[in-house]
Tab-separated table of C-alpha atoms in Angstrom:
chain	number	residue	atom	x	y	z
B	2	UNK	CA	2.571	40.435	38.122
B	3	UNK	CA	2.393	44.101	39.778
B	4	UNK	CA	0.121	46.755	38.552
B	5	UNK	CA	3.186	48.844	37.696
B	6	UNK	CA	4.228	46.147	35.166
B	7	UNK	CA	0.907	45.191	33.736
B	8	UNK	CA	0.288	49.145	33.061
B	9	UNK	CA	3.728	49.194	30.870
B	10	UNK	CA	3.149	45.242	29.835
B	11	UNK	CA	-0.371	46.895	28.447
B	12	UNK	CA	0.975	49.532	26.687
B	13	UNK	CA	3.529	47.997	25.316
B	14	UNK	CA	1.833	45.648	23.430
B	15	UNK	CA	0.445	48.898	21.459
B	16	UNK	CA	4.302	49.707	20.394
B	17	UNK	CA	4.423	52.554	23.171
B	18	UNK	CA	7.884	54.150	23.489
B	19	UNK	CA	7.110	56.263	26.571
B	20	UNK	CA	4.727	56.167	29.275
B	21	UNK	CA	5.002	59.053	31.615
B	22	UNK	CA	3.183	59.399	35.527
B	23	UNK	CA	1.888	62.846	35.831
B	24	UNK	CA	1.859	64.186	39.652
B	25	UNK	CA	-0.711	66.957	39.437
B	26	UNK	CA	-0.745	69.986	41.572
B	27	UNK	CA	1.442	70.304	44.646
B	28	UNK	CA	-0.162	73.123	45.423
B	29	UNK	CA	-3.065	75.502	45.754
B	30	UNK	CA	-4.570	77.827	42.965
B	31	UNK	CA	-4.711	80.985	44.636
B	32	UNK	CA	-1.612	83.282	42.557
B	33	UNK	CA	-0.856	84.211	38.829
B	34	UNK	CA	1.231	82.290	36.492
B	35	UNK	CA	4.182	83.105	35.368
B	36	UNK	CA	2.988	84.950	32.441
B	37	UNK	CA	0.398	87.014	34.845
B	38	UNK	CA	-2.550	84.687	33.967
B	39	UNK	CA	-5.363	85.110	37.019
B	40	UNK	CA	-6.446	82.427	38.907
B	41	UNK	CA	-7.535	83.476	42.155
B	42	UNK	CA	-9.974	81.307	44.493
B	43	UNK	CA	-13.412	82.071	43.420
B	44	UNK	CA	-12.503	82.771	40.150
B	45	UNK	CA	-14.096	81.613	36.471
B	46	UNK	CA	-9.909	80.456	35.717
B	47	UNK	CA	-9.824	78.145	39.353
B	48	UNK	CA	-13.446	76.711	38.580
B	49	UNK	CA	-12.291	75.476	35.748
B	50	UNK	CA	-9.221	74.234	37.456
B	51	UNK	CA	-10.979	71.984	40.632
B	52	UNK	CA	-10.717	69.241	38.826
B	53	UNK	CA	-7.071	69.206	37.470
B	54	UNK	CA	-6.296	70.411	41.397
B	55	UNK	CA	-7.707	67.358	43.022
B	56	UNK	CA	-6.961	64.426	40.229
B	57	UNK	CA	-3.417	64.456	41.309
B	58	UNK	CA	-2.194	61.796	39.207
B	59	UNK	CA	-2.341	61.387	35.353
B	60	UNK	CA	-0.846	59.109	32.743
B	61	UNK	CA	1.676	60.831	30.247
B	62	UNK	CA	1.951	58.884	26.946
B	63	UNK	CA	4.349	59.100	24.667
B	64	UNK	CA	3.885	57.011	21.267
B	65	UNK	CA	4.778	57.443	17.444
B	66	UNK	CA	6.855	56.386	14.618
B	67	UNK	CA	9.823	56.735	16.709
B	68	UNK	CA	8.496	53.592	18.941
B	69	UNK	CA	9.370	51.479	16.051
B	70	UNK	CA	12.339	51.972	16.726
B	71	UNK	CA	12.448	51.593	20.122
B	72	UNK	CA	15.231	54.379	20.745
B	73	UNK	CA	13.312	57.484	22.326
B	74	UNK	CA	11.297	59.938	20.947
B	75	UNK	CA	14.052	62.558	20.288
B	76	UNK	CA	15.865	59.353	17.949
B	77	UNK	CA	16.249	61.695	14.956
B	78	UNK	CA	17.430	64.610	16.569
B	79	UNK	CA	19.566	62.503	18.538
B	80	UNK	CA	20.579	60.164	15.338
B	81	UNK	CA	20.767	62.723	12.758
B	82	UNK	CA	18.279	60.771	10.794
B	83	UNK	CA	17.009	62.788	7.401
B	84	UNK	CA	13.723	63.222	6.773
B	85	UNK	CA	13.853	61.453	4.037
B	86	UNK	CA	14.902	58.194	5.666
B	87	UNK	CA	12.875	58.786	9.019
B	88	UNK	CA	9.616	59.341	7.407
B	89	UNK	CA	9.919	55.993	5.718
B	90	UNK	CA	9.016	54.354	9.389
B	91	UNK	CA	5.593	55.313	8.479
B	92	UNK	CA	5.488	52.109	6.676
B	93	UNK	CA	6.320	49.638	9.328
B	94	UNK	CA	3.881	51.370	12.100
B	95	UNK	CA	0.935	48.771	12.378
B	96	UNK	CA	0.403	47.919	15.913
B	97	UNK	CA	-1.855	44.874	15.682
B	98	UNK	CA	-2.267	44.450	20.246
B	99	UNK	CA	-3.543	48.395	20.321
B	100	UNK	CA	-6.319	48.278	22.871
B	101	UNK	CA	-7.489	51.583	24.170
B	102	UNK	CA	-9.699	49.635	26.243
B	103	UNK	CA	-7.238	48.124	28.195
B	104	UNK	CA	-4.643	51.412	28.434
B	105	UNK	CA	-7.966	53.112	30.387
B	106	UNK	CA	-8.690	50.587	32.535
B	107	UNK	CA	-5.496	49.797	33.643
B	108	UNK	CA	-4.850	53.815	34.031
B	109	UNK	CA	-8.632	53.688	36.283
B	110	UNK	CA	-6.890	50.565	38.176
B	111	UNK	CA	-3.409	53.043	39.051
B	112	UNK	CA	-5.781	55.725	40.036
B	113	UNK	CA	-4.803	58.041	37.699
B	114	UNK	CA	-7.730	60.818	36.658
B	115	UNK	CA	-6.385	61.491	33.214
B	116	UNK	CA	-4.656	60.729	30.107
B	117	UNK	CA	-2.407	63.088	27.925
B	118	UNK	CA	-1.149	61.287	24.729
B	119	UNK	CA	1.304	63.030	21.844
B	120	UNK	CA	-1.294	63.691	18.761
B	121	UNK	CA	1.901	64.940	17.025
B	122	UNK	CA	5.423	65.444	18.807
B	123	UNK	CA	8.665	66.960	17.392
B	124	UNK	CA	9.038	64.456	14.545
B	125	UNK	CA	6.172	66.094	13.452
B	126	UNK	CA	4.010	62.746	12.565
B	127	UNK	CA	0.261	62.934	13.719
B	128	UNK	CA	-1.313	59.697	15.344
B	129	UNK	CA	-4.987	61.806	14.449
B	130	UNK	CA	-6.578	61.938	10.835
B	131	UNK	CA	-5.548	65.104	9.889
B	132	UNK	CA	-6.810	66.763	6.482
B	133	UNK	CA	-3.787	68.991	6.062
B	134	UNK	CA	-0.968	66.427	5.744
B	135	UNK	CA	-0.620	62.784	5.233
B	136	UNK	CA	1.970	62.189	7.503
B	137	UNK	CA	-0.481	60.626	9.804
B	138	UNK	CA	-1.233	57.384	11.542
B	139	UNK	CA	-3.511	56.820	8.328
B	140	UNK	CA	-0.998	56.842	5.899
B	141	UNK	CA	0.132	53.867	7.889
B	142	UNK	CA	-0.648	50.388	7.189
B	143	UNK	CA	-2.478	50.377	10.855
B	144	UNK	CA	-4.747	53.199	9.209
B	145	UNK	CA	-6.587	53.938	12.089
B	146	UNK	CA	-7.278	57.304	13.857
B	147	UNK	CA	-5.520	57.045	17.227
B	148	UNK	CA	-6.712	60.058	18.929
B	149	UNK	CA	-10.265	59.249	18.150
B	150	UNK	CA	-10.352	55.696	19.518
B	151	UNK	CA	-8.606	56.657	22.610
B	152	UNK	CA	-10.626	59.984	23.318
B	153	UNK	CA	-13.526	57.963	22.933
B	154	UNK	CA	-12.927	55.206	25.276
B	155	UNK	CA	-11.753	57.981	27.855
B	156	UNK	CA	-15.069	59.412	27.996
B	157	UNK	CA	-16.865	56.065	28.157
B	158	UNK	CA	-14.963	55.172	31.281
B	159	UNK	CA	-15.259	58.328	32.775
B	160	UNK	CA	-11.700	59.536	32.331
B	161	UNK	CA	-10.250	62.826	31.269
B	162	UNK	CA	-8.648	63.275	28.043
B	163	UNK	CA	-5.662	65.482	27.066
B	164	UNK	CA	-3.776	66.026	24.195
B	165	UNK	CA	0.000	67.205	23.783
B	166	UNK	CA	1.114	69.299	20.583
B	167	UNK	CA	4.600	69.913	19.954
B	168	UNK	CA	4.903	73.219	18.219
B	169	UNK	CA	8.320	71.956	16.945
B	170	UNK	CA	7.912	70.093	13.638
B	171	UNK	CA	11.113	68.438	11.834
B	172	UNK	CA	9.094	67.467	9.263
B	173	UNK	CA	7.041	70.373	7.960
B	174	UNK	CA	9.026	71.967	5.689
B	175	UNK	CA	8.257	75.652	7.093
B	176	UNK	CA	9.113	75.237	10.164
B	177	UNK	CA	12.173	76.866	11.626
B	178	UNK	CA	14.929	76.716	12.487
B	179	UNK	CA	16.462	73.701	10.928
B	180	UNK	CA	18.044	71.382	13.067
B	181	UNK	CA	22.100	71.880	13.344
B	182	UNK	CA	23.308	69.637	12.050
B	183	UNK	CA	20.337	69.566	9.015
B	184	UNK	CA	22.424	73.597	8.445
B	185	UNK	CA	25.857	72.433	7.090
B	186	UNK	CA	26.058	72.943	3.681
B	187	UNK	CA	27.473	70.793	1.726
B	188	UNK	CA	26.925	67.724	4.469
B	189	UNK	CA	24.893	65.229	2.705
B	190	UNK	CA	21.754	65.530	5.751
B	191	UNK	CA	22.059	69.573	4.886
B	192	UNK	CA	18.245	70.713	4.324
B	193	UNK	CA	17.927	73.915	2.834
B	194	UNK	CA	15.254	76.334	4.175
B	195	UNK	CA	14.735	78.352	0.993
B	196	UNK	CA	11.260	79.624	0.607
B	197	UNK	CA	10.554	78.263	4.099
B	198	UNK	CA	7.810	80.463	5.695
B	199	UNK	CA	6.935	80.406	9.361
B	200	UNK	CA	3.729	81.969	9.084
B	201	UNK	CA	2.957	79.342	6.702
B	202	UNK	CA	3.495	76.686	9.504
B	203	UNK	CA	1.512	78.822	11.598
B	204	UNK	CA	-1.484	78.551	10.086
B	205	UNK	CA	-1.009	75.014	9.562
B	206	UNK	CA	-0.419	74.756	13.558
B	207	UNK	CA	-3.452	76.581	13.517
B	208	UNK	CA	-5.271	74.438	11.385
B	209	UNK	CA	-4.886	71.051	13.135
B	210	UNK	CA	-5.740	72.406	16.902
B	211	UNK	CA	-8.625	73.676	15.587
B	212	UNK	CA	-9.267	69.778	14.324
B	213	UNK	CA	-8.416	68.365	17.623
B	214	UNK	CA	-10.741	70.567	19.458
B	215	UNK	CA	-13.681	70.707	16.997
B	216	UNK	CA	-13.533	66.467	15.796
B	217	UNK	CA	-13.332	64.527	19.168
B	218	UNK	CA	-15.643	65.920	21.524
B	219	UNK	CA	-14.543	67.482	24.735
B	220	UNK	CA	-11.256	68.358	25.760
B	221	UNK	CA	-9.581	68.774	29.035
B	222	UNK	CA	-6.325	69.633	28.640
B	223	UNK	CA	-3.602	70.892	25.956
B	224	UNK	CA	-0.476	70.261	26.463
B	225	UNK	CA	1.903	72.596	23.939
B	226	UNK	CA	6.034	71.735	23.877
B	227	UNK	CA	8.786	72.899	22.074
B	228	UNK	CA	7.956	76.574	22.130
B	229	UNK	CA	11.264	77.608	23.503
B	230	UNK	CA	12.782	77.685	19.885
B	231	UNK	CA	10.443	80.644	19.155
B	232	UNK	CA	10.459	83.164	22.046
B	233	UNK	CA	10.504	86.490	19.991
B	234	UNK	CA	7.690	88.907	21.085
B	235	UNK	CA	6.422	88.743	17.422
B	236	UNK	CA	6.057	84.786	18.131
B	237	UNK	CA	4.513	85.149	21.104
B	238	UNK	CA	1.628	87.206	19.510
B	239	UNK	CA	1.105	84.967	17.370
B	240	UNK	CA	0.920	81.658	19.531
B	241	UNK	CA	-1.467	84.131	21.964
B	242	UNK	CA	-3.957	84.071	18.795
B	243	UNK	CA	-3.811	79.760	18.677
B	244	UNK	CA	-4.382	79.614	22.709
B	245	UNK	CA	-7.425	81.875	22.167
B	246	UNK	CA	-9.137	80.394	19.543
B	247	UNK	CA	-8.337	77.040	21.414
B	248	UNK	CA	-10.033	78.691	24.254
B	249	UNK	CA	-13.016	79.714	22.124
B	250	UNK	CA	-13.400	76.122	20.537
B	251	UNK	CA	-13.529	74.534	23.932
B	252	UNK	CA	-13.892	76.679	26.911
B	253	UNK	CA	-13.291	74.820	29.866
B	254	UNK	CA	-9.992	73.641	28.710
B	255	UNK	CA	-6.383	73.958	30.232
B	256	UNK	CA	-3.544	74.736	28.714
B	257	UNK	CA	-0.027	74.621	30.327
B	258	UNK	CA	2.970	77.325	30.031
B	259	UNK	CA	4.919	75.873	26.898
B	260	UNK	CA	4.363	77.848	24.046
B	261	UNK	CA	5.896	81.113	25.823
B	262	UNK	CA	2.231	82.345	26.486
B	263	UNK	CA	-0.014	82.901	29.010
B	264	UNK	CA	-0.980	79.278	30.689
B	265	UNK	CA	-3.103	77.417	33.223
B	266	UNK	CA	-0.321	76.032	35.010
B	267	UNK	CA	3.380	75.386	34.322
B	268	UNK	CA	5.471	71.970	34.146
B	269	UNK	CA	8.438	71.433	36.143
B	270	UNK	CA	9.970	67.938	34.300
B	271	UNK	CA	11.587	64.564	35.918
B	272	UNK	CA	11.654	66.877	39.681
B	273	UNK	CA	9.463	67.828	42.285
B	274	UNK	CA	9.652	71.014	43.710
B	275	UNK	CA	10.064	70.962	47.182
B	276	UNK	CA	8.257	73.897	47.815
B	277	UNK	CA	5.836	74.187	45.291
B	278	UNK	CA	5.724	76.521	41.927
B	279	UNK	CA	5.602	80.422	42.315
B	280	UNK	CA	4.879	83.437	40.754
B	281	UNK	CA	7.316	86.608	40.228
B	282	UNK	CA	4.653	87.842	42.965
B	283	UNK	CA	5.439	84.855	45.279
B	284	UNK	CA	2.265	84.002	45.211
B	285	UNK	CA	1.879	79.495	44.166
B	286	UNK	CA	0.861	78.239	40.752
B	287	UNK	CA	-1.062	75.460	39.817
B	288	UNK	CA	1.916	72.973	37.901
B	289	UNK	CA	2.029	70.077	37.287
B	290	UNK	CA	5.075	67.512	37.040
B	291	UNK	CA	5.874	64.869	34.381
B	292	UNK	CA	8.419	62.245	35.499
B	293	UNK	CA	8.696	58.813	34.570
B	294	UNK	CA	9.301	55.366	36.318
B	295	UNK	CA	12.972	55.344	34.734
B	296	UNK	CA	16.192	57.554	34.318
B	297	UNK	CA	14.772	58.071	30.846
B	298	UNK	CA	11.705	58.465	28.523
B	299	UNK	CA	11.561	55.139	27.124
B	300	UNK	CA	10.219	51.856	28.296
B	301	UNK	CA	10.606	48.173	26.778
B	302	UNK	CA	8.522	45.083	28.273
B	303	UNK	CA	11.870	43.388	29.264
B	304	UNK	CA	12.746	46.376	31.918
B	305	UNK	CA	9.520	47.056	33.101
């Protein structure tokens, strides 16, 4: 069995749906980011990112309730599954062969230098023990804090660890906007937004980021996603406050660009820019390509 097949097979034993290999940095950190975060040579930001510049290769793990269905991490939206039905998948989440030691060891053998895992994807389900919601792994038959176990193992094996966190949340009642198929009044799948308060959701998000960055030791990367639905200047200002809190809690952390706020690196997806990535001033930027091994984001053992 090839190493690639072993990586797929080993991670599949934990019901993993998506494994991404992330090629890290094909250009030097000498310019400013798309949103003017400076990382000039010799600066503090540059020094923080040196390990990332040298790493070149990491593992991006997407895992959650969607893994039970095995049809992609966007399955709830693509198949228009109501929240009340989708959340029942939590009753089936029980990956008996979950083995973080094997995951991390395989990643190391493949030459990967860091791991990023979905703490919460767009469906809102949390793989960590959150005191702010019951919609988490502790409320499943599995009942173990996946994020803690993986983080501890990465620390033991000398692997850098990063946390993906989705700004979008299809489960939380205060996240707006609703999905387009949830907005059709009179339809059986209609989900009212009456009483929803996005500021209240932001406090939830702030609280969860605080949990993630205070409960598990040193975290190397915070990988936001889904910020494209909230792009107003008011939203950006509020996101910026959350990012500043993250930097205060973990001064060495690297943060990506998908919150619509200044980040340390940009994230082209499923393609490698032939000439690198440059900012508005023409200077090259630190970037990470998340690239799957297949044409999609899903993986099953028979096709590994």
